[in-house]
Coordinates of C-alpha atoms and ligand atoms in Angstrom, one line a residue:
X1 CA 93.6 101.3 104.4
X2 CA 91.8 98.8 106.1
X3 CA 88.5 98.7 104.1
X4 CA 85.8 99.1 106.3
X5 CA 82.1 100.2 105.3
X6 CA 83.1 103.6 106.6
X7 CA 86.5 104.2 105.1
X8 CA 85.3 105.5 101.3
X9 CA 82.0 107.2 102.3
X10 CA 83.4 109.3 105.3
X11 CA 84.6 112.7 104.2
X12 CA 88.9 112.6 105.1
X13 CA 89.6 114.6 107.1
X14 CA 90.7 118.7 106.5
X15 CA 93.3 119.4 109.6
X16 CA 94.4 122.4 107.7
X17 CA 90.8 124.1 106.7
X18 CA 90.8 127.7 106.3
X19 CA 95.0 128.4 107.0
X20 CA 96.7 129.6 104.3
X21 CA 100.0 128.7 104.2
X22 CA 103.5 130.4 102.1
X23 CA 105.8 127.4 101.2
X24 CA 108.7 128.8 100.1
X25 CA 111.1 126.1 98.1
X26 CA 114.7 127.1 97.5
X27 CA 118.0 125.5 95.3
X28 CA 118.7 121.8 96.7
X29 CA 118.5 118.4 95.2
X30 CA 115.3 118.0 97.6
X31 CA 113.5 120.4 96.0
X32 CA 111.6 117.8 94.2
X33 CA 110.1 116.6 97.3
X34 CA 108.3 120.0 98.1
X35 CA 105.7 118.9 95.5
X36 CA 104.6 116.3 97.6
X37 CA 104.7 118.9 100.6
X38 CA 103.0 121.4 98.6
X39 CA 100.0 118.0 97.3
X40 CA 100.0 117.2 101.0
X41 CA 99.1 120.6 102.6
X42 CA 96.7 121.2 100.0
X43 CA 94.7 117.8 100.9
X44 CA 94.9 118.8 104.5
X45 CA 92.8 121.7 103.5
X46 CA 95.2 124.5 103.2
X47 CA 95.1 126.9 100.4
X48 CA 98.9 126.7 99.5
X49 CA 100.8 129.5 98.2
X50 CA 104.4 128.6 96.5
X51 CA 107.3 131.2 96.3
X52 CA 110.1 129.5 95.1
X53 CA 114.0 131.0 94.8
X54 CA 115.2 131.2 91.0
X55 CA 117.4 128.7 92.0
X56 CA 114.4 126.3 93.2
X57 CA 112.5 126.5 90.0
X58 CA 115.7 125.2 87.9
X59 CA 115.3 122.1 90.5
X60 CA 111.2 121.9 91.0
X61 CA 109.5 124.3 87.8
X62 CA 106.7 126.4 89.2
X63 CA 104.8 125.2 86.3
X64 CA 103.9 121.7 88.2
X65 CA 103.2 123.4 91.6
X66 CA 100.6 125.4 89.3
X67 CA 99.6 121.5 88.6
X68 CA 99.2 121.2 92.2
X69 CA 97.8 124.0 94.0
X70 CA 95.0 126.6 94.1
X71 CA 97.4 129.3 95.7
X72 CA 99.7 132.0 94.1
X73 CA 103.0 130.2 92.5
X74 CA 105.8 132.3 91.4
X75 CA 109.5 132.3 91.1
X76 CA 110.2 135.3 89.9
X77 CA 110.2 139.1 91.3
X78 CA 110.2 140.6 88.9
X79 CA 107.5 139.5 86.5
X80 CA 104.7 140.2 89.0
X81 CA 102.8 142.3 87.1
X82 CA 99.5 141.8 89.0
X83 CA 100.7 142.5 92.1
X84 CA 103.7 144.7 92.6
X85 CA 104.2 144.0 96.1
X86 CA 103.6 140.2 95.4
X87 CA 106.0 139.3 98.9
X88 CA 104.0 141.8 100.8
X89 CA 100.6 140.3 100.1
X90 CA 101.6 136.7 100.3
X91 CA 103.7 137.3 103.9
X92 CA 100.8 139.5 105.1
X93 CA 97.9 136.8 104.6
X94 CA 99.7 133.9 104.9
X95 CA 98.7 131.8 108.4
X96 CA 102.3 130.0 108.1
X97 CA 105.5 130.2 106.3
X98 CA 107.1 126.9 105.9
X99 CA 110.8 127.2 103.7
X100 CA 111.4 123.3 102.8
X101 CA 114.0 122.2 101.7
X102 CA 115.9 125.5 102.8
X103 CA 119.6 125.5 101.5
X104 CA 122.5 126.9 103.3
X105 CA 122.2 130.3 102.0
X106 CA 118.5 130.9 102.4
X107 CA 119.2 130.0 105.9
X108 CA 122.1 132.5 106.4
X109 CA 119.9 134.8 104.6
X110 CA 117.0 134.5 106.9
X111 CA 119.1 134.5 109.8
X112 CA 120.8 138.1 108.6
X113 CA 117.8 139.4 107.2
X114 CA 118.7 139.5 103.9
X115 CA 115.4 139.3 101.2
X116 CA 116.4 138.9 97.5
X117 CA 114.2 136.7 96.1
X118 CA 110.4 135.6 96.8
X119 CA 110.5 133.0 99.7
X120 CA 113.6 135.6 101.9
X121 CA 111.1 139.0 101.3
X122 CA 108.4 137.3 102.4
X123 CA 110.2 136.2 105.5
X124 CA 110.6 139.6 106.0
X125 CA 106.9 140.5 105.5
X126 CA 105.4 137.9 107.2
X127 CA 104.1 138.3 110.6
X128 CA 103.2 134.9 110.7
X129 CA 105.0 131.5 112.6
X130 CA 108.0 130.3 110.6
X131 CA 109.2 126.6 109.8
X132 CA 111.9 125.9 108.0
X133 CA 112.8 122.5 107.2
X134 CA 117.2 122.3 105.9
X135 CA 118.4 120.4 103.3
X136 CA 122.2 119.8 102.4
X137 CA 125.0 118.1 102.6
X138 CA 126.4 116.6 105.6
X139 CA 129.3 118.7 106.0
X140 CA 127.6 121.8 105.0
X141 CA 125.0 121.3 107.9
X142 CA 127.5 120.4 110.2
X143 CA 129.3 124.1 109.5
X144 CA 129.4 126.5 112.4
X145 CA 128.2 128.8 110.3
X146 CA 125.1 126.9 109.5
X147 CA 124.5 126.0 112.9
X148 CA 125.2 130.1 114.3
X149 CA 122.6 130.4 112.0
X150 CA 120.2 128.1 112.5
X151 CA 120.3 129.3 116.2
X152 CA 119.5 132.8 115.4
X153 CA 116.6 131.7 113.5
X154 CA 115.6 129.5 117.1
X155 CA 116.3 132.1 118.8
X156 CA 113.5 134.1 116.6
X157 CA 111.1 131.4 117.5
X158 CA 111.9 129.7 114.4
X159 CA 110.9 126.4 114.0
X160 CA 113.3 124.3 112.6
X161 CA 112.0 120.7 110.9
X162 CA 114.7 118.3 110.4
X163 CA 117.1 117.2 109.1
X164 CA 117.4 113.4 108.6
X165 CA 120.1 110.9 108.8
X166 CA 120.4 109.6 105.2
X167 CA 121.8 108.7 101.9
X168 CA 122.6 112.3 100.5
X169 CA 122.9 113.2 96.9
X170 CA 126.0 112.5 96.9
X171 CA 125.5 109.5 97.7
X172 CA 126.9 109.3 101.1
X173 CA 125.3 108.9 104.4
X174 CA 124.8 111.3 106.6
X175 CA 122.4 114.7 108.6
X176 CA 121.4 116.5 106.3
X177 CA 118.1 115.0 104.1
X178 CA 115.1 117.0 104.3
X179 CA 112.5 115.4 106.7
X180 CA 110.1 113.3 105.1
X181 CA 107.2 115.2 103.5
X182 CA 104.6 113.6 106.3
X183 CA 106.9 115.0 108.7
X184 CA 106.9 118.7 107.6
X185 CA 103.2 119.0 107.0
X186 CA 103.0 118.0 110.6
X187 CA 105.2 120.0 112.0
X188 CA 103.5 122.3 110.3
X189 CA 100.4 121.6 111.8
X190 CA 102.2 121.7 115.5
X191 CA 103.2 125.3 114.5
X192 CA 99.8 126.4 113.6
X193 CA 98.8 124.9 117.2
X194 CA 101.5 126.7 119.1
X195 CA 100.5 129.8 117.6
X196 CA 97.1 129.8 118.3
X197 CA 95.7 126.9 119.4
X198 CA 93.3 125.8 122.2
X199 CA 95.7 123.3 123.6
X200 CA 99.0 125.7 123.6
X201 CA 100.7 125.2 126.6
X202 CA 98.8 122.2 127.7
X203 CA 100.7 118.8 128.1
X204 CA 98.4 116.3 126.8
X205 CA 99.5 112.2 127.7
X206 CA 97.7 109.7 125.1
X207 CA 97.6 105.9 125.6
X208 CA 97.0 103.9 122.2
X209 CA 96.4 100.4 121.3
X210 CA 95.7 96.8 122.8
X211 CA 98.2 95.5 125.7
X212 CA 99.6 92.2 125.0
X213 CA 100.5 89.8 127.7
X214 CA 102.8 87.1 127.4
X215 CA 101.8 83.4 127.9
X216 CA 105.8 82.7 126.6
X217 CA 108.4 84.3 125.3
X218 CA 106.3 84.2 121.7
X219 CA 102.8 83.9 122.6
X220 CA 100.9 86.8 123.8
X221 CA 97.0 87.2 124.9
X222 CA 95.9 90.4 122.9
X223 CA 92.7 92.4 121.2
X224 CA 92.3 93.9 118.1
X225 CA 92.6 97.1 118.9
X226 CA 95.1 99.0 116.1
X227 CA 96.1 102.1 118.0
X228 CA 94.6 104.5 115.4
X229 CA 92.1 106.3 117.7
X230 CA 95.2 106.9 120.1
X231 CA 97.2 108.2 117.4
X232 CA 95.1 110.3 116.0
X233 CA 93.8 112.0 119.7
X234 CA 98.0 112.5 119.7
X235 CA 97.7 114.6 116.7
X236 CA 94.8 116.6 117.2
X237 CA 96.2 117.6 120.6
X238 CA 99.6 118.3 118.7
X239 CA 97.4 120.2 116.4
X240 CA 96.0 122.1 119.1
X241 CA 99.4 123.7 120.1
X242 CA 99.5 120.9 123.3
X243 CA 102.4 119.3 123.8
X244 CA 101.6 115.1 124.1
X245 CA 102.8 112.7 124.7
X246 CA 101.9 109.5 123.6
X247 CA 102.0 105.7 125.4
X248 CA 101.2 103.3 122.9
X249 CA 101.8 99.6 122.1
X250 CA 102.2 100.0 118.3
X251 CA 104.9 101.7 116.0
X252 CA 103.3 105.5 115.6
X253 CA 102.2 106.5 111.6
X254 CA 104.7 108.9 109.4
X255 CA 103.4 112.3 110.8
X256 CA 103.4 112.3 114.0
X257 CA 105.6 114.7 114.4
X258 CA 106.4 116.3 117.4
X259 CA 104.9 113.5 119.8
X260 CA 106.7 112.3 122.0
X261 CA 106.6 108.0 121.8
X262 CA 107.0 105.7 124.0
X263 CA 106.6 102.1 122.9
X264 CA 105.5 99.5 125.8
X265 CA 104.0 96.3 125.5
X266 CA 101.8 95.1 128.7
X267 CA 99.2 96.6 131.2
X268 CA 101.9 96.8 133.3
X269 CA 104.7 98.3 131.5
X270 CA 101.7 101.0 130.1
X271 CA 100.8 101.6 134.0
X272 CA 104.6 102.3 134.9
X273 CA 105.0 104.7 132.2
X274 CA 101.7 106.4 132.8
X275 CA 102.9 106.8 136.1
X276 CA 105.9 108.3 135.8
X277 CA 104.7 110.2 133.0
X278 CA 101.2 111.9 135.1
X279 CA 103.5 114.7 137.1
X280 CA 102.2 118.3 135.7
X281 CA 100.2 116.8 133.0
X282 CA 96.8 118.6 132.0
X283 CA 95.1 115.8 130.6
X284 CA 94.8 112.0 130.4
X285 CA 93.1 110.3 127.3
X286 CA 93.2 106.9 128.0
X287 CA 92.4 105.0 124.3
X288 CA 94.5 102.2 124.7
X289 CA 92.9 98.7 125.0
X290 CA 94.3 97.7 128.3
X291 CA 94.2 93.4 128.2
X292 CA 92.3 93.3 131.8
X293 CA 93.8 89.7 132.6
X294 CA 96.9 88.6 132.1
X295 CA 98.0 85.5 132.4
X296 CA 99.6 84.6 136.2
X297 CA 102.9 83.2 135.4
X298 CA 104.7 83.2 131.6
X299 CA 106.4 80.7 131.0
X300 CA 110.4 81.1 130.5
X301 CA 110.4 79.1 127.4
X302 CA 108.2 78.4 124.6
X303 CA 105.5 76.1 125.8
X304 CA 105.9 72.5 123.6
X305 CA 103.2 70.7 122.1
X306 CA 102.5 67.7 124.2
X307 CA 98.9 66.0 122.6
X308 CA 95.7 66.8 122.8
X309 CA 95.0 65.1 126.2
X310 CA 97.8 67.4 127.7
X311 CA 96.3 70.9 126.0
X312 CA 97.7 73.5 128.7
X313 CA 95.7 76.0 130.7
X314 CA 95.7 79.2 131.1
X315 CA 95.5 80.6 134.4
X316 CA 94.5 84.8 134.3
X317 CA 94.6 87.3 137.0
X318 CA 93.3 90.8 136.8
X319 CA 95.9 93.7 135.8
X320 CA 95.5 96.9 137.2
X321 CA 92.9 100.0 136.2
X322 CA 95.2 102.6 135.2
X323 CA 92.6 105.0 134.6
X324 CA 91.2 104.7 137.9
X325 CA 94.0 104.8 140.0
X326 CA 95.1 107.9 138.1
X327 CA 94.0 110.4 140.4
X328 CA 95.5 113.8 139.9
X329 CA 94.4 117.7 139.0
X330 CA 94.4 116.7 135.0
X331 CA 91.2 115.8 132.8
X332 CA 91.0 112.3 132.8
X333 CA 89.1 110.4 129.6
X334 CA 88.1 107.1 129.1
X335 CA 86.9 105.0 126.1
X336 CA 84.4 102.3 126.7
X337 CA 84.5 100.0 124.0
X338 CA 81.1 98.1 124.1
X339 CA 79.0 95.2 122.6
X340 CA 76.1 95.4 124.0
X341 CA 73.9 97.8 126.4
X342 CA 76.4 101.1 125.3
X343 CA 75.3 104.0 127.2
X344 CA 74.9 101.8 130.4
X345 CA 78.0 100.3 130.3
X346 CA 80.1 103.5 129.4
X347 CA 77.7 105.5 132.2
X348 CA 79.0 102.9 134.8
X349 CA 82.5 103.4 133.3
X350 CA 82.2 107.0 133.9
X351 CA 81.8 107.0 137.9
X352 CA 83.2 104.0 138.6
X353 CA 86.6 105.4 136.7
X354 CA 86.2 109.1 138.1
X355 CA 86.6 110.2 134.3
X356 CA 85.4 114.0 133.2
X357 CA 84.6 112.5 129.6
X358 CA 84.2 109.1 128.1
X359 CA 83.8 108.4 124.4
X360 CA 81.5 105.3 124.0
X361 CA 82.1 103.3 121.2
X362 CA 79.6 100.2 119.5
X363 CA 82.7 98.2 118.2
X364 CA 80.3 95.9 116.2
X365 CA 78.5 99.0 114.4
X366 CA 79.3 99.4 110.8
X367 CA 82.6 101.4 110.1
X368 CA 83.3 101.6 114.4
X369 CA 85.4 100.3 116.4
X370 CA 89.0 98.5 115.9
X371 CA 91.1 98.8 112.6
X372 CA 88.5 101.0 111.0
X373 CA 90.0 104.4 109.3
X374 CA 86.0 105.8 111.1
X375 CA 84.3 105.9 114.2
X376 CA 80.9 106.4 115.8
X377 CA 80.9 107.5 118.9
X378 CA 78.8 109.0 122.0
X379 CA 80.8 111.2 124.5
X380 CA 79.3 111.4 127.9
X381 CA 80.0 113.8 131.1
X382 CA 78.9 113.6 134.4
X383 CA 75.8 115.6 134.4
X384 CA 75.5 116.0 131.2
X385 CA 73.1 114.5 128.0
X386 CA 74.9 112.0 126.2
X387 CA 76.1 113.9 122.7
X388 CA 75.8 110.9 119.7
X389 CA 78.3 112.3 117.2
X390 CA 77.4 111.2 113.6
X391 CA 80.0 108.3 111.9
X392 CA 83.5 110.5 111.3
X393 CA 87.1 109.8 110.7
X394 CA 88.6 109.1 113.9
X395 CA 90.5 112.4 113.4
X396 CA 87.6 114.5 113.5
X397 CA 86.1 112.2 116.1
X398 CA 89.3 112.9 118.2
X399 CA 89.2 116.7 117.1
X400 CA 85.5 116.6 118.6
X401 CA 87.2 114.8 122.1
X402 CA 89.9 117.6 122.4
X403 CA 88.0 120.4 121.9
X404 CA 85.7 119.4 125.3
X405 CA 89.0 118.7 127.2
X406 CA 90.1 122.4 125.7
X407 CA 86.5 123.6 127.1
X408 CA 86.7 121.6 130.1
X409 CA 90.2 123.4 130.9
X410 CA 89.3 126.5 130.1
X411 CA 86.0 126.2 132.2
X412 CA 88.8 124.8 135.5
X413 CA 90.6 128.2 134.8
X414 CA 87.8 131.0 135.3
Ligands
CTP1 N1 91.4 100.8 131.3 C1 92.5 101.1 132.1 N2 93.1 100.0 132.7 C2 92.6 98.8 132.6 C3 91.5 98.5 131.8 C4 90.9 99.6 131.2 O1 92.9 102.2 132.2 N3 93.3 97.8 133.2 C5 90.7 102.0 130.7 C6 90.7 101.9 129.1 O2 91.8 102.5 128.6 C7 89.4 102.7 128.8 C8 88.5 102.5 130.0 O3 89.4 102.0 131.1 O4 89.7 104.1 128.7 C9 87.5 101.5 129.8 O5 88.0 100.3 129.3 P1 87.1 99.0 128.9 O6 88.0 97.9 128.5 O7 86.0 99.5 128.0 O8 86.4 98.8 130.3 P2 86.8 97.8 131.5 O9 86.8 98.6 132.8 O10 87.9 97.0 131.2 O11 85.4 96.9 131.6 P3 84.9 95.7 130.6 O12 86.2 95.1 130.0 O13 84.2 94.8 131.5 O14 84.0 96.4 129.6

């Protein structure tokens, strides 16, 4: 949290809104973690159903998931008096089915078809994408039996979530520890997007973050930008069934799932892998803070203090525009970060750049700008009014970027 005016008055945002999604819990030690699964869809907006094996409620009582969600929660078959056909209804409205932790058995029983208890019939009902997230011991994942089975289920367009390498219950290191809760609810999220999203298909490349140059091996010339507009454009393309990749000088957030990373530090190094990245991409959203000098030479060594009458200077030459000199068949999209004169400045941006879309920010406006949770910005097209979106997380205020590149895309295509 960084504590900016915007952070606490700006609704959070609901990437989940109007899905409903099945999560089906079954026997493992992890079970216990799907209640922060189960918390975490539900504040992404979901309405959250939880089927949970006989086995699963012994681990993770149905009683606090009824704590914890608005949905349907049952772990029995038998006792569902209201609704005979309970596995029927839940598979048939459900948006998603996510099985986490799935043990050993319910993934054999998936993988043959076999439904005996809530979560496996519903797999069977559901027409709905599938994630399924295993949990186990090391050696138990590492079977050929669990592996021939967890290709079948691939093979079925299963998405499969994990595992980790970890400590295990019993204690000992190894593949097999459910993926951490962040991680599930967004792979979730990238299987909603496959399914249907506005991006599917689409290979989306994201730059996030300030460049930082080196004067010496531990001096650098930087800006305060934290990478959190980047990162969230990276998710809301994921979310949007694109695949992205993401450029970024910072270390990406738990939940990124499914984005690709690569970690650079300098203009340059972000224009090499922009590069070599660009071939058959469908859009470029350039969000990064790229440092536009750089100092001419770094030094090899730390520079010494030598007295105030021998303060050294800095000599800067200009890096290159990486947006501009990406030319290419893809949307391109700029940011112009501004201080002063904003729809001007981020007009001029616009041609001089070649860019289909800029998003202009006021960094110094209240809640805007860098290392707030919020953003205010004003997105501008050639030929087009300038559209002043009101102060949003920068989720939404990505969502609202993405959905022009979708329209943009889509308007390329007829
Ligand atoms: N940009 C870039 N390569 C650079 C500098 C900027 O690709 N070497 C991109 C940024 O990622 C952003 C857009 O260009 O999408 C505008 O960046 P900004 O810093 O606002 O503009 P500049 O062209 O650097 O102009 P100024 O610093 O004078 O405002």
């Amino acid at each position: 949290m960084s504590g900016a005016p915007g952070d606490d008055t700006v609704a959070p945002p609901r990437p989940l809104a109007g899905r409903r999604i099945v999560l089906g819990v079954t026997g493992s030690i992890a079970a216990y973690r799907a209640f922060e699964i189960a918390r975490r869809l539900q504040e992404a907006g979901a309405t959250v159903d939880v089927a949970l094996t006989p086995n699963a409620s012994r681990f993770a009582p149905a009683f606090t998931f009824r704590n914890l969600v608005g949905g349907v929660v049952s772990d029995d078959l038998w006792t569902t008096a209201e609704d005979p056909e309970l596995h029927v209804a839940l598979g048939r409205r459900a948006d998603a089915l996510l099985i986490a932790p799935a043990s050993a058995t319910t993934i054999a029983k998936l993988a043959q078809g076999i439904g005996d208890n809530l979560p496996t019939l519903t797999a069977l009902a559901t027409r709905a994408p599938v994630a399924v997230a295993p949990a186990m011991d090391s050696a138990m994942f590492a079977h050929p039996a669990v592996q021939a089975n967890l290709e079948t289920l691939k093979a079925r367009g299963v998405m499969i979530v994990g595992p980790e390498r970890g400590r295990l219950a019993s204690g000992q290191v190894g593949l097999g520890r459910l993926s951490e809760p962040a991680d599930v609810v967004g792979a979730t999220r990238a299987l909603l997007g496959r399914h249907d999203g506005a991006l599917r298909g689409r290979h989306v490349l994201v730059t996030a973050g300030g460049t930082r140059e080196a004067i010496d091996p531990v001096r650098y010339v930087g800006n305060r930008s934290s990478g959190r507009m980047g990162f969230a454009l990276a998710e809301a393309a994921r979310d949007r069934g694109a695949a992205v990749t993401l450029v970024g000088t910072q270390a990406p957030p738990p939940g990124l799932y499914g984005v690709i990373v690569e970690r650079v530090e300098s203009a340059e190094e972000m224009r090499t892998a922009v590069a070599r990245r660009r071939e058959g991409i469908d859009a470029l959203i350039m969000a990064a803070a790229v440092a536009d000098y750089r100092p001419a030479e770094a030094a090899a060594e730390k520079i010494k203090k030598a007295g105030a009458d021998a303060a050294p200077v800095l000599t800067l030459e200009q890096t290159t525009d990486i947006v501009a000199e990406a030319s290419g068949r893809f949307i391109k999209v700029g940011f112009a970060a501004e201080t002063e004169d904003l729809l001007a400045n981020a007009a001029k941006k616009l041609s001089a750049k070649g860019l289909d879309l800029i998003v202009a920010n006021d960094v110094r406006s209240e809640g805007s700008g860098f290392g707030s949770e919020t953003n205010q910005v004003t997105l501008l097209a050639p030929g087009e009014e300038p559209a002043a979106l009101p102060l949003l997380h920068k989720y939404d205020v990505a969502c609202a970027v993405l959905d022009r590149v979708a329209a943009c895309l889509e308007a390329r295509a007829r």
